[in-house]
Coordinates of C-alpha atoms in Angstrom, one line a residue:
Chain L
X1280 CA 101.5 108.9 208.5
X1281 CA 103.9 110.4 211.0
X1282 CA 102.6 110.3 213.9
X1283 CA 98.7 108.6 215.2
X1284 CA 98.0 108.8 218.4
X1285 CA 94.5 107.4 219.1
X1286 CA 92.1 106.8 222.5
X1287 CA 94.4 108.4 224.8
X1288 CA 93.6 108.9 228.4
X1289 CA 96.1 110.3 230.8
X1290 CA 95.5 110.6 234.5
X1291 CA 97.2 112.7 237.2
X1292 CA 96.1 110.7 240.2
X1293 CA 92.7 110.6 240.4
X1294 CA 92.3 113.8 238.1
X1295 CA 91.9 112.4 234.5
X1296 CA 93.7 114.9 232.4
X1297 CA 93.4 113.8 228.4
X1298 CA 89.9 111.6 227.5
X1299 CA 89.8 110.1 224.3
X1300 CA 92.0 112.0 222.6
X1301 CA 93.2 110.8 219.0
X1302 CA 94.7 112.7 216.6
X1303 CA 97.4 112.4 213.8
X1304 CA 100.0 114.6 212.1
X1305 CA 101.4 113.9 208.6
X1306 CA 104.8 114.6 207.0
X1307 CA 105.8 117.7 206.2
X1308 CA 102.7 119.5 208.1
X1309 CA 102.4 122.0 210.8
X1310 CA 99.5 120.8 212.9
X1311 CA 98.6 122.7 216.1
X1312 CA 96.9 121.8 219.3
X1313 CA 94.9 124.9 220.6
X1314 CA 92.8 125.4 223.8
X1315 CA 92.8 127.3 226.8
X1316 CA 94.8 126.6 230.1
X1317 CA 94.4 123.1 231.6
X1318 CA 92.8 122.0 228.3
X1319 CA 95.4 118.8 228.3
X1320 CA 97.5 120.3 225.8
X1321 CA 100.8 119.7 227.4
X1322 CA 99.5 116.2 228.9
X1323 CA 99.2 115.5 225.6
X1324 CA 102.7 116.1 224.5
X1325 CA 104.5 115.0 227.5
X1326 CA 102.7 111.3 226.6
X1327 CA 103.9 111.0 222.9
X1328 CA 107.3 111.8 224.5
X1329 CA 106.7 109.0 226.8
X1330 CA 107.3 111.4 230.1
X1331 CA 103.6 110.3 230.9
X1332 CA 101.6 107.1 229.7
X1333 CA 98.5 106.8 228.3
X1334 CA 96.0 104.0 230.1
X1335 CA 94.7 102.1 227.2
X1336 CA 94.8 103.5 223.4
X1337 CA 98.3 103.7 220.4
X1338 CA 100.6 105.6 219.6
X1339 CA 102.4 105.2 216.3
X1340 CA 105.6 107.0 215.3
X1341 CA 106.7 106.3 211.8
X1342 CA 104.3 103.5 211.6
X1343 CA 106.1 101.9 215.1
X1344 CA 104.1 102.3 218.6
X1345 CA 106.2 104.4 221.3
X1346 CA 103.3 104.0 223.5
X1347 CA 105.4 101.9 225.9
X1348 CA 109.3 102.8 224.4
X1349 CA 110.9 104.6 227.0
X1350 CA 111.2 108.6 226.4
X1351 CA 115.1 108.6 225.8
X1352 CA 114.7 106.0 223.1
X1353 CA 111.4 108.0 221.6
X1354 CA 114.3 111.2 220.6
X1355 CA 116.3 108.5 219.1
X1356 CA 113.3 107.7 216.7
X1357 CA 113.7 111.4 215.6
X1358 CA 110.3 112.5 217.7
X1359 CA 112.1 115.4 219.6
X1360 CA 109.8 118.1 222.2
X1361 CA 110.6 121.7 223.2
X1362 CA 108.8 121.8 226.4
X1363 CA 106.8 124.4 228.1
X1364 CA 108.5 126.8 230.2
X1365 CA 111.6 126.2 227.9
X1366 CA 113.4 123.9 230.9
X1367 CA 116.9 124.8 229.8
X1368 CA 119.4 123.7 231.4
X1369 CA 120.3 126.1 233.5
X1370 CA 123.4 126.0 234.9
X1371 CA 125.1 124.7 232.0
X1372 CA 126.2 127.0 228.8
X1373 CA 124.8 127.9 225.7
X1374 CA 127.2 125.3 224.3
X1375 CA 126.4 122.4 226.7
X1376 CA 123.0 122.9 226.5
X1377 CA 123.3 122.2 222.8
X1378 CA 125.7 119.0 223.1
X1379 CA 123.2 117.9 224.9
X1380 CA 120.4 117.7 222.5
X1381 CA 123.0 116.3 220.6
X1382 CA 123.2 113.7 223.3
X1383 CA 122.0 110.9 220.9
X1384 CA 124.3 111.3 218.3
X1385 CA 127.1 109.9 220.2
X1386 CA 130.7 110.7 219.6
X1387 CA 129.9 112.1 216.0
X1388 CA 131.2 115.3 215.6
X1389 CA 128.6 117.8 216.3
X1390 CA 130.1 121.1 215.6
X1391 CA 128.5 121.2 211.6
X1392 CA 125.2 121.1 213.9
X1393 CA 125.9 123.4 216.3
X1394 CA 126.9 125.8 213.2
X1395 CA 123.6 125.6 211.5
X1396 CA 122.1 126.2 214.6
X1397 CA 124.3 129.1 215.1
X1398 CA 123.0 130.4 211.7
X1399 CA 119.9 130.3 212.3
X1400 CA 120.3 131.5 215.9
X1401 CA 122.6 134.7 215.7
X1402 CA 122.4 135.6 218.8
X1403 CA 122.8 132.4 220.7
X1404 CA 126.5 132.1 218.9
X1405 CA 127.6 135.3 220.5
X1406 CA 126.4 133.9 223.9
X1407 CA 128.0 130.5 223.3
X1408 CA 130.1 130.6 226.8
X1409 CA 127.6 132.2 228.9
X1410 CA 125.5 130.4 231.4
X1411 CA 122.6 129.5 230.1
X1412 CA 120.5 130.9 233.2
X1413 CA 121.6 134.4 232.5
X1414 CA 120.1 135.0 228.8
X1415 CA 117.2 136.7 229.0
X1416 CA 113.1 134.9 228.2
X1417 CA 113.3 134.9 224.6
X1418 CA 117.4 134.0 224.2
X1419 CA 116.4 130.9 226.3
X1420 CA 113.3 129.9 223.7
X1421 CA 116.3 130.7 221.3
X1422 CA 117.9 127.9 223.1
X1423 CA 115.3 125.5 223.9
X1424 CA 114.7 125.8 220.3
X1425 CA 118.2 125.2 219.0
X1426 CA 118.8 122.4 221.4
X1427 CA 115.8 120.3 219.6
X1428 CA 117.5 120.8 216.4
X1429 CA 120.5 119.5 217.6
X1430 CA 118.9 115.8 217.4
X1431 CA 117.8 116.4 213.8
X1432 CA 114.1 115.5 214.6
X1433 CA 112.2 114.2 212.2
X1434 CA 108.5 115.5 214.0
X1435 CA 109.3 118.6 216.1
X1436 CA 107.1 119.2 219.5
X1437 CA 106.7 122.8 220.7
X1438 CA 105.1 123.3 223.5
X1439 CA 103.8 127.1 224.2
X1440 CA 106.9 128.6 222.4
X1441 CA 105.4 131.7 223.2
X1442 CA 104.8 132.2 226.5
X1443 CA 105.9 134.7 228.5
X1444 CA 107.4 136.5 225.6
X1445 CA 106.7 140.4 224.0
X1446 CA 105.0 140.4 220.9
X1447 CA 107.9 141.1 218.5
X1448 CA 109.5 137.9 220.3
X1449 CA 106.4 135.9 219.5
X1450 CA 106.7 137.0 215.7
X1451 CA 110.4 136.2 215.8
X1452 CA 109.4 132.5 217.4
X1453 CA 106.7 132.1 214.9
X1454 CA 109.0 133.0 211.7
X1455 CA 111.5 130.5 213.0
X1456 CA 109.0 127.7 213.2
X1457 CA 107.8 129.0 209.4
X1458 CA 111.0 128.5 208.2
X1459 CA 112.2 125.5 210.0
X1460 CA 108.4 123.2 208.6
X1461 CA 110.1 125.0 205.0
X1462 CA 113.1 123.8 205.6
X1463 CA 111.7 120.1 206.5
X1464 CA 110.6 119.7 209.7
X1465 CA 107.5 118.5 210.3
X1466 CA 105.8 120.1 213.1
X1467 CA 103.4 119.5 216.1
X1468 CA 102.7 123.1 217.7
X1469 CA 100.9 123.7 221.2
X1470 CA 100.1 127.0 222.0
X1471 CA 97.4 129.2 223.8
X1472 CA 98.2 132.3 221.4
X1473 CA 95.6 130.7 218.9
X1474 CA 95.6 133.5 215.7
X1475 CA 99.5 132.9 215.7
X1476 CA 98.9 129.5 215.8
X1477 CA 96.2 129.4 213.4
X1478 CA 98.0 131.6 210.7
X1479 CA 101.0 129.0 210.2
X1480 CA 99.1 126.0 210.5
X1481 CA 98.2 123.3 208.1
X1482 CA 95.5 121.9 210.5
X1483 CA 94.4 122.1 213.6
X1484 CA 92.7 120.4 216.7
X1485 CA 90.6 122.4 219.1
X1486 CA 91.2 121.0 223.1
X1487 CA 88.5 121.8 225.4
X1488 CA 89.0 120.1 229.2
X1489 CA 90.6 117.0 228.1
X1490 CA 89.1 116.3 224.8
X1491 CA 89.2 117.3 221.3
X1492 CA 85.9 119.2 220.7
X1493 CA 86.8 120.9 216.8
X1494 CA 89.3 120.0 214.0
X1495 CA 89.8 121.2 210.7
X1496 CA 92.9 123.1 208.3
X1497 CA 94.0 126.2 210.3
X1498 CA 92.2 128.5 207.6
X1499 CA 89.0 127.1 208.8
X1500 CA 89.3 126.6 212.4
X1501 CA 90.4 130.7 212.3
X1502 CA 87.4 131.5 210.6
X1503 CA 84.6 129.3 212.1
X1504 CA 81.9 131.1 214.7
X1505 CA 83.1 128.6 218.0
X1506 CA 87.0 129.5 217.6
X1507 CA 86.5 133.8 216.9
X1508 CA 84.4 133.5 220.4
X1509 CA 86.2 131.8 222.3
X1510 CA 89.8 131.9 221.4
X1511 CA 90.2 135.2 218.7
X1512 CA 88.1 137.7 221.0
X1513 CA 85.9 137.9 217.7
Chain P
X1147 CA 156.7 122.3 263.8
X1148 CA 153.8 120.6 266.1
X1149 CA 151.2 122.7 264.7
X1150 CA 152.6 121.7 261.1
X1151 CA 152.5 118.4 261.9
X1152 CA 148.8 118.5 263.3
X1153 CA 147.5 120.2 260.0
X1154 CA 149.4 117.8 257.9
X1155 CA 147.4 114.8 259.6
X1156 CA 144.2 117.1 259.2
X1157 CA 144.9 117.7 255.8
X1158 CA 145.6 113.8 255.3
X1159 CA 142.2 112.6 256.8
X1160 CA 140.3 115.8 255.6
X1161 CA 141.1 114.1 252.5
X1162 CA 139.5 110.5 253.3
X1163 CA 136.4 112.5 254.0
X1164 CA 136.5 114.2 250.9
X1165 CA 137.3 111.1 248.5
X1166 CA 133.8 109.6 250.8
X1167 CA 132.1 113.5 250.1
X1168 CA 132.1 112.9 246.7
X1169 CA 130.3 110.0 246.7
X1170 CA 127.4 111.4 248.6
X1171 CA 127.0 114.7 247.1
X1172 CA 127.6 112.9 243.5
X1173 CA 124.4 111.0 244.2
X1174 CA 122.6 113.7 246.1
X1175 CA 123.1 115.5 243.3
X1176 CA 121.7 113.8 240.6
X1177 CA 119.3 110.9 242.8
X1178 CA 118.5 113.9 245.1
X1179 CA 118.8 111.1 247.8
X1180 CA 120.7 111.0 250.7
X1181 CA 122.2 107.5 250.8
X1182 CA 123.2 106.4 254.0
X1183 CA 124.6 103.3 253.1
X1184 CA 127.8 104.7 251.3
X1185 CA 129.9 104.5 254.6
X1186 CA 129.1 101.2 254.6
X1187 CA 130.4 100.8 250.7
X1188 CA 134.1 101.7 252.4
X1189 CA 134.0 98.8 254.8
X1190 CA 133.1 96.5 252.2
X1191 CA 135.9 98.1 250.5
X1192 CA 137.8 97.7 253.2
X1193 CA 137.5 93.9 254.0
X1194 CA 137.5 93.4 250.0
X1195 CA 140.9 94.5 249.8
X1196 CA 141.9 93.3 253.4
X1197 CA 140.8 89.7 252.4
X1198 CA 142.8 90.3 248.9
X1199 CA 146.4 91.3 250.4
X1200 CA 146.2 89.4 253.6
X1201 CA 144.3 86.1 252.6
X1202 CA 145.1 86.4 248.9
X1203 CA 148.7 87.8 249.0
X1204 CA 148.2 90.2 246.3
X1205 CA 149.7 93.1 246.0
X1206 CA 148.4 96.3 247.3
X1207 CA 147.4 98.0 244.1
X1208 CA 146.0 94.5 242.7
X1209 CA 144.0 94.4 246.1
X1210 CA 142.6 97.9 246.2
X1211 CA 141.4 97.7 242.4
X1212 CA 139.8 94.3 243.3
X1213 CA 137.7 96.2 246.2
X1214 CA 136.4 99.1 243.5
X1215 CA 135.5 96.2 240.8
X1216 CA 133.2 94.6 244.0
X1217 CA 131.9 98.0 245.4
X1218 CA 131.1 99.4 241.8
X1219 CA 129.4 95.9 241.4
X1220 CA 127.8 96.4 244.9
X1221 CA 126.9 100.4 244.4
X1222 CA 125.1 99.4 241.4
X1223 CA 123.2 96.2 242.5
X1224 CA 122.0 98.7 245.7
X1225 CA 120.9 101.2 243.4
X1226 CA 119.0 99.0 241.0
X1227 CA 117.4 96.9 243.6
X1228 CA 116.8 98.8 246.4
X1229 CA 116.5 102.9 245.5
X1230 CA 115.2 102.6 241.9
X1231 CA 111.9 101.1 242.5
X1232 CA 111.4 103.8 244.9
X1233 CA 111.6 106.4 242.3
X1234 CA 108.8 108.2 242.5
X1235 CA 108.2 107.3 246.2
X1236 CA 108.0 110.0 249.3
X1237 CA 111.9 111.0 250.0
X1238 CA 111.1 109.9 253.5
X1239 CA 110.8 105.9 252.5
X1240 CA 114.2 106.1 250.5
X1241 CA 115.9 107.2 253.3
X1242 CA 114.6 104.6 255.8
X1243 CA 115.4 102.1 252.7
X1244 CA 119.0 103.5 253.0
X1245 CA 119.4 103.0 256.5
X1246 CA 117.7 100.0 256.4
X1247 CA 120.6 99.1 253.3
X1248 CA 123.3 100.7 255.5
X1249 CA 122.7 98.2 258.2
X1250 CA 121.9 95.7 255.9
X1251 CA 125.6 95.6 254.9
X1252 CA 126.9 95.9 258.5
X1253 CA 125.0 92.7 259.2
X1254 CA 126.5 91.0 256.3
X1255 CA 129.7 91.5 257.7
X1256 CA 129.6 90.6 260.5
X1257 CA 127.9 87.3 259.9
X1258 CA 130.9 86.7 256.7
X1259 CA 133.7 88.3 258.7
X1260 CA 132.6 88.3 262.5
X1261 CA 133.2 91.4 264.8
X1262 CA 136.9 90.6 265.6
X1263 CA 138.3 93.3 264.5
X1264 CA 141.1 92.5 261.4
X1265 CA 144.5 94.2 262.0
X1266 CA 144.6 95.8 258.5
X1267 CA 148.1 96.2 256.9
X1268 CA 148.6 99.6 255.5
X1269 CA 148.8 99.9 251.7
X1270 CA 152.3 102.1 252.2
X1271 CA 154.4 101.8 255.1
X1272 CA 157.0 104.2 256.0
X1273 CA 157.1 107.8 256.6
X1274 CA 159.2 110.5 255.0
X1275 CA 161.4 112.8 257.7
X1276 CA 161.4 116.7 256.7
X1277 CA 163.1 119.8 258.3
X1278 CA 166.3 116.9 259.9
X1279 CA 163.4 115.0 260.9
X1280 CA 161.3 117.9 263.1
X1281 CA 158.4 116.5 260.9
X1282 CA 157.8 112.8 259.5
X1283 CA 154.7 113.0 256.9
X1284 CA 153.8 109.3 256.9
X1285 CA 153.6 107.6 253.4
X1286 CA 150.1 106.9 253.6
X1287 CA 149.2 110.9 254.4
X1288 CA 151.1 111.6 251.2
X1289 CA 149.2 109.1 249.0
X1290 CA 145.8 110.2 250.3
X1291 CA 146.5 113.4 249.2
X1292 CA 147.9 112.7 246.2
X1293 CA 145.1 110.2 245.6
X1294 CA 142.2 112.7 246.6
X1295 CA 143.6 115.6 244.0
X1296 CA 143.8 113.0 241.5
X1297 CA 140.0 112.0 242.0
X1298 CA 139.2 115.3 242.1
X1299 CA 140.8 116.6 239.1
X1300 CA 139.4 113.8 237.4
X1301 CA 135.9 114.4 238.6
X1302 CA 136.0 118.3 237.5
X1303 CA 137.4 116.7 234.0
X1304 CA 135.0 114.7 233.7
X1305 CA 131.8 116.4 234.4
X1306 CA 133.1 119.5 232.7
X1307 CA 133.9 117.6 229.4
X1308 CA 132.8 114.4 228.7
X1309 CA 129.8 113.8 227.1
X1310 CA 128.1 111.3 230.0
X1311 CA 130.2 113.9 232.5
X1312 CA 127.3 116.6 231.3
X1313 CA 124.7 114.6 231.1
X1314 CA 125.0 113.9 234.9
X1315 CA 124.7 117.4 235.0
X1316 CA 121.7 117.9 233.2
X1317 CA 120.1 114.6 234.8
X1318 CA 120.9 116.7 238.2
X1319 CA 119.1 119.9 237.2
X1320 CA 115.9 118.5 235.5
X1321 CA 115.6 114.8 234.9
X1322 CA 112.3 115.1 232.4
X1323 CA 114.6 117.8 230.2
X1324 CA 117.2 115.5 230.1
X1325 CA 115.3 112.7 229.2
X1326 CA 113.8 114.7 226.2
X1327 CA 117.3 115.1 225.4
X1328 CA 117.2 111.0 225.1
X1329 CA 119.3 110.9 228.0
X1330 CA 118.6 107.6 229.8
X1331 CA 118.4 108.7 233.4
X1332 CA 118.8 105.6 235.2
X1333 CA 121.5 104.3 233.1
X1334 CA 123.1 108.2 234.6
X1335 CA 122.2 107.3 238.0
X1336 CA 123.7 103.7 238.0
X1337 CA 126.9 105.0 236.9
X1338 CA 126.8 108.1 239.6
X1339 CA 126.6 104.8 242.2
X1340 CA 129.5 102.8 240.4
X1341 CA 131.9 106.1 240.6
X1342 CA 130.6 107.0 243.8
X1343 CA 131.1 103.3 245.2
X1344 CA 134.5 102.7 243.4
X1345 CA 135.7 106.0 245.3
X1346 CA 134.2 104.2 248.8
X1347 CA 136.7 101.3 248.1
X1348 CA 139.3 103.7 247.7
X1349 CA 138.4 105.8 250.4
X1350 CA 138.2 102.4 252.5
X1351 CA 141.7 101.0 251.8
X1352 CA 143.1 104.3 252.6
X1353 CA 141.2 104.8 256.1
X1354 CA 142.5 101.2 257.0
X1355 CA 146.0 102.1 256.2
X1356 CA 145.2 104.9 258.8
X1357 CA 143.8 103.4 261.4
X1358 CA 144.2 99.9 260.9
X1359 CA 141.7 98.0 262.7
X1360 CA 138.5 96.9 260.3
X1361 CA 135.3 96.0 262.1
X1362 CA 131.8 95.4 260.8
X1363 CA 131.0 99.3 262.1
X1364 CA 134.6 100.9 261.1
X1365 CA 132.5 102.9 258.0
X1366 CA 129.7 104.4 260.0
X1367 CA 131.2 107.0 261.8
X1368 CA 133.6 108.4 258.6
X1369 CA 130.8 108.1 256.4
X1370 CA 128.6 110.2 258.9
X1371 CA 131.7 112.9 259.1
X1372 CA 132.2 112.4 255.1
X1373 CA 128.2 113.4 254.8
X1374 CA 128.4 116.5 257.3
X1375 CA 131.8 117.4 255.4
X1376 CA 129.4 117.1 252.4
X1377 CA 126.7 119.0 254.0
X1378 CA 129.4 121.7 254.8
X1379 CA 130.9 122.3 251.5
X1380 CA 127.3 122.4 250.3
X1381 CA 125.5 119.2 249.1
X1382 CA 125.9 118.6 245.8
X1383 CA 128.4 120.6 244.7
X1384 CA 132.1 118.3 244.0
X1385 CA 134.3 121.2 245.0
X1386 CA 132.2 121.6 247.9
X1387 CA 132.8 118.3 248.7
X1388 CA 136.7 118.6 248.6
X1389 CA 136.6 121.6 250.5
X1390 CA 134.2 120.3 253.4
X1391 CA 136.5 117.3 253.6
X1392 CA 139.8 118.8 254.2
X1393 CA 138.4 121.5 256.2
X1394 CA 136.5 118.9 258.3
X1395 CA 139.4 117.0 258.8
X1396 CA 141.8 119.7 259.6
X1397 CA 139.2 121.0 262.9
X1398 CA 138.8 117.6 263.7
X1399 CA 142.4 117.1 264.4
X1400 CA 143.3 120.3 265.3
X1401 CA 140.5 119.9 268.0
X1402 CA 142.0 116.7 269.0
X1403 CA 145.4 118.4 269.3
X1404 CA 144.3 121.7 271.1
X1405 CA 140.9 121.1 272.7
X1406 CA 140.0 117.6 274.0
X1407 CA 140.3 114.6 272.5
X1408 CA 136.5 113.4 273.6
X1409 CA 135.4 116.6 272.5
X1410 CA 136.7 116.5 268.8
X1411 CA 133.6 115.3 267.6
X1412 CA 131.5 117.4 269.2
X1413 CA 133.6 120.3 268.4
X1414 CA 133.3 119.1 264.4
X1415 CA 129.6 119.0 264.6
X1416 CA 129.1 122.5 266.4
X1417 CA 131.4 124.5 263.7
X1418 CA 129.2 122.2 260.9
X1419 CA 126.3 123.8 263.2
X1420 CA 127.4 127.4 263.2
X1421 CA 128.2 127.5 259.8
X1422 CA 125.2 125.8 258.4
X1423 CA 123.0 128.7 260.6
X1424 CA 125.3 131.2 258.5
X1425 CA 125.2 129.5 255.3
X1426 CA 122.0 126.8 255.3
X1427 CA 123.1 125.9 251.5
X1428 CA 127.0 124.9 252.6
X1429 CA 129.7 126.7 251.5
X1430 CA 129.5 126.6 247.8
X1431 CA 126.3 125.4 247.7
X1432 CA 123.6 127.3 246.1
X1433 CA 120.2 127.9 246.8
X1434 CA 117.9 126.3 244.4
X1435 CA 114.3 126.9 244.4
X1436 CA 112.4 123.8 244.0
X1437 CA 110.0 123.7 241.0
X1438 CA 106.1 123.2 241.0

């Protein structure tokens, strides 16, 4: 198992946020965590990458718990997160942005890295000087992207990869994730856009106000009654 | 020639402020704290390296590298006891903390050293005679000049190409990207106190060497000026800082020279005034939108 997280409960304050929530994602799959805005989604994510902490329940990476491992130590495990709203570093370039997801590695030389990511990401090697702030939505996914490779991560997070972008940007996002699970990279996707996340997923967990309410292989989820109502507009 | 003269001692104590600028907008920029206890850093400095020449009798350099090991030690030791528990706290309560650290470290003093002043001995003596002597650029102003470039170059090096050097950059834009980078944020922070307190030490055996009486009190006022010339650079921002600090410095003594001597002050603090209602973010500053 590659990741388990089980009983989680994550509080904001008084405003209890993620209730019970247990799920698990095995190697090599693409598992996504669909739901509608303020379902927990991100809560969710921003606990296994120890930015938040769950009261009570596990979470095993790679058969370890990182319920209590500080978050900087979690990317060194190989559990790396794109988070929502990109959060690229904004003032840096194209370049620095991707030395620093290759923050853990060191002193090694990261410049093979930065290649493949260069290959994969055309566009962000012409831009490799420019300030990171200036590229436009879906150049900065690019990035966000790109930087989480940079650490090699064994389990990739994305969180709502395609927000805010046009729908030939979404399709774009969505073949890069296809190709990167292809290429090895097991992956844990969040998104609202729930046919897009549907069609590339292994399995998936509905989240409905805090809690998982339906789960099942993406295939199934996309056809059952529940999920066409309220997330396909079927 | 007077005028020269004037602007050279501006120049020379614009840079103090700077070399102390750095420190605060370093941490401002990355703890996005305001800590008033740095001035306070440079007396410590001060008396480290006082006690090191004159009790000691080691050499200058040996003393003033002695003051930065103790004020890197001290910086960090603040930081980890006092400001990082109060991570998450209201701004308003680290501030109070900081004053509360700030005099704190005045009270130390002056229950180790006592308020007699200590006639400091300058870490250069002489002064070098220009244009058949029209002009005599004490030794001092020369290596305070020399010494803030140096910082500042290496500064600019280091945050523009070393690999913690960017990391305090990203930690300063968004701490919870930077961790998902695995960037260990307090471990950042820590060592934005150590340079920013090894730079008070220096910044404190140099503003001895200037004015050489060292009291329990002689870093308060500076490290007020050093903050406004922070503010008025833009906070934040290390070029800002070096720019503030020699421009504070040169209308402080140009005021002194022209104006009023009693004035100076006042005079420094209504330009800081005018140009703030002009520019709120400082001179390089920018204006950053908090997020939500």
């Amino acid at each position: 198992m590659m990741l388990k997280a089980e009983d989680l409960n994550v509080y904001y304050g008084p405003i209890h946020a993620v209730k019970g929530v247990s799920f698990e994602v095995r190697e090599g799959e693409i598992v996504t965590l669909i739901g509608a805005n303020g379902a927990g989604k991100s809560t969710t994510l921003k606990t296994l990458s120890g930015l938040m902490r769950s009261r009570g329940g596990k979470i095993e990476f790679m058969d370890k718990s990182i319920a209590s491992t500080a978050p900087h130590k979690i990317v060194e495990l190989g559990l790396a997160q794109v988070p929502e709203g990109r959060r690229i570093f904004t003032r840096m370039t194209v370049e620095e942005n991707l030395d620093m997801g290759a923050f853990i590695k060191k002193n090694a030389n990261v410049e093979a890295d930065k290649e493949r990511v260069f290959e994969q990401f055309p566009r962000l090697k012409e831009r490799r000087k420019q300030i990171a702030g200036t590229l436009s939505g879906g150049e900065q996914q690019m990035l966000a992207m790109g930087r989480a490779l940079m650490s090699d991560p064994k389990l990739l997070m994305l969180d709502e990869p395609s927000m805010g972008l046009a729908p030939i940007l979404v399709e774009q996002v969505f073949d890069i994730i296809s190709e990167l699970h292809k290429a090895g990279t097991t992956i844990l996707l969040v998104e609202q856009n729930a046919e897009m996340a549907l069609s590339i997923a292994d399995r998936a967990y509905v989240m409905e106000t805090g809690r998982i309410t339906l789960s099942g292989t993406g295939k199934e989820l996309a056809a059952s009654e529940e999920v066409q109502k309220a997330y396909l507009g079927g | 020639m007077k005028f020269l003269a004037y602007l050279v001692s501006g120049i020379s104590l614009g840079s103090i402020y700077a070399i102390i600028a750095l420190g605060y907008t370093m941490v401002y920029g990355i703890a996005k704290m305001l800590n008033f206890a740095h001035g306070d850093v440079i007396m410590v400095g001060g008396y480290i390296s006082y006690i090191a020449a004159s009790n000691l009798g080691l050499p200058p350099l040996i003393s003033v590298l002695l003051a930065m090991a103790v004020c890197t030690v001290l910086g960090i030791t603040i930081e980890a006891l006092a400001y990082r528990p109060l991570r998450s706290a209201p701004k308003l309560a680290v501030l109070i903390t900081a004053i509360g650290v700030s005099y704190f470290l005045q009270n130390s003093a002056l229950l180790i050293f006592g308020a007699n002043p200590k006639a400091y001995s300058p870490v250069v003596s002489g002064t070098l005679q220009l244009f058949g002597g029209q002009l005599s650029v004490s030794y001092v102003s020369l290596l305070t000049v020399a010494c803030c470039i140096v910082i500042m170059v290496g500064l600019t090096l280091f945050t523009g190409r070393t690999r913690m050097g960017k990391a305090m950059r990203a930690c300063s834009e968004d701490k919870g990207a930077a961790q998902l980078m695995g960037i260990n944020v307090n471990r950042t922070i820590s060592l934005t106190f150590a340079i920013g307190s090894a730079l008070a030490a220096v910044a404190g055996a140099l503003l001895c060497s200037f004015s050489p009486t060292l009291m329990p009190t002689t870093g308060s006022m500076p490290g007020i000026k050093a903050f406004t010339a922070a503010v008025f650079g833009g906070i934040g921002s290390i070029p800002g800082a070096f720019l503030g600090g020699i421009l504070l410095g040169v209308i402080e003594s140009l005021a002194k020279a022209y104006i009023s001597t009693q004035l100076s002050n006042s005079i420094v603090f209504a330009v800081l005034i005018v140009i703030l209602l002009v520019r709120p973010a400082g001179l390089l500053g920018k204006h950053t939108q908090e997020k939500v």
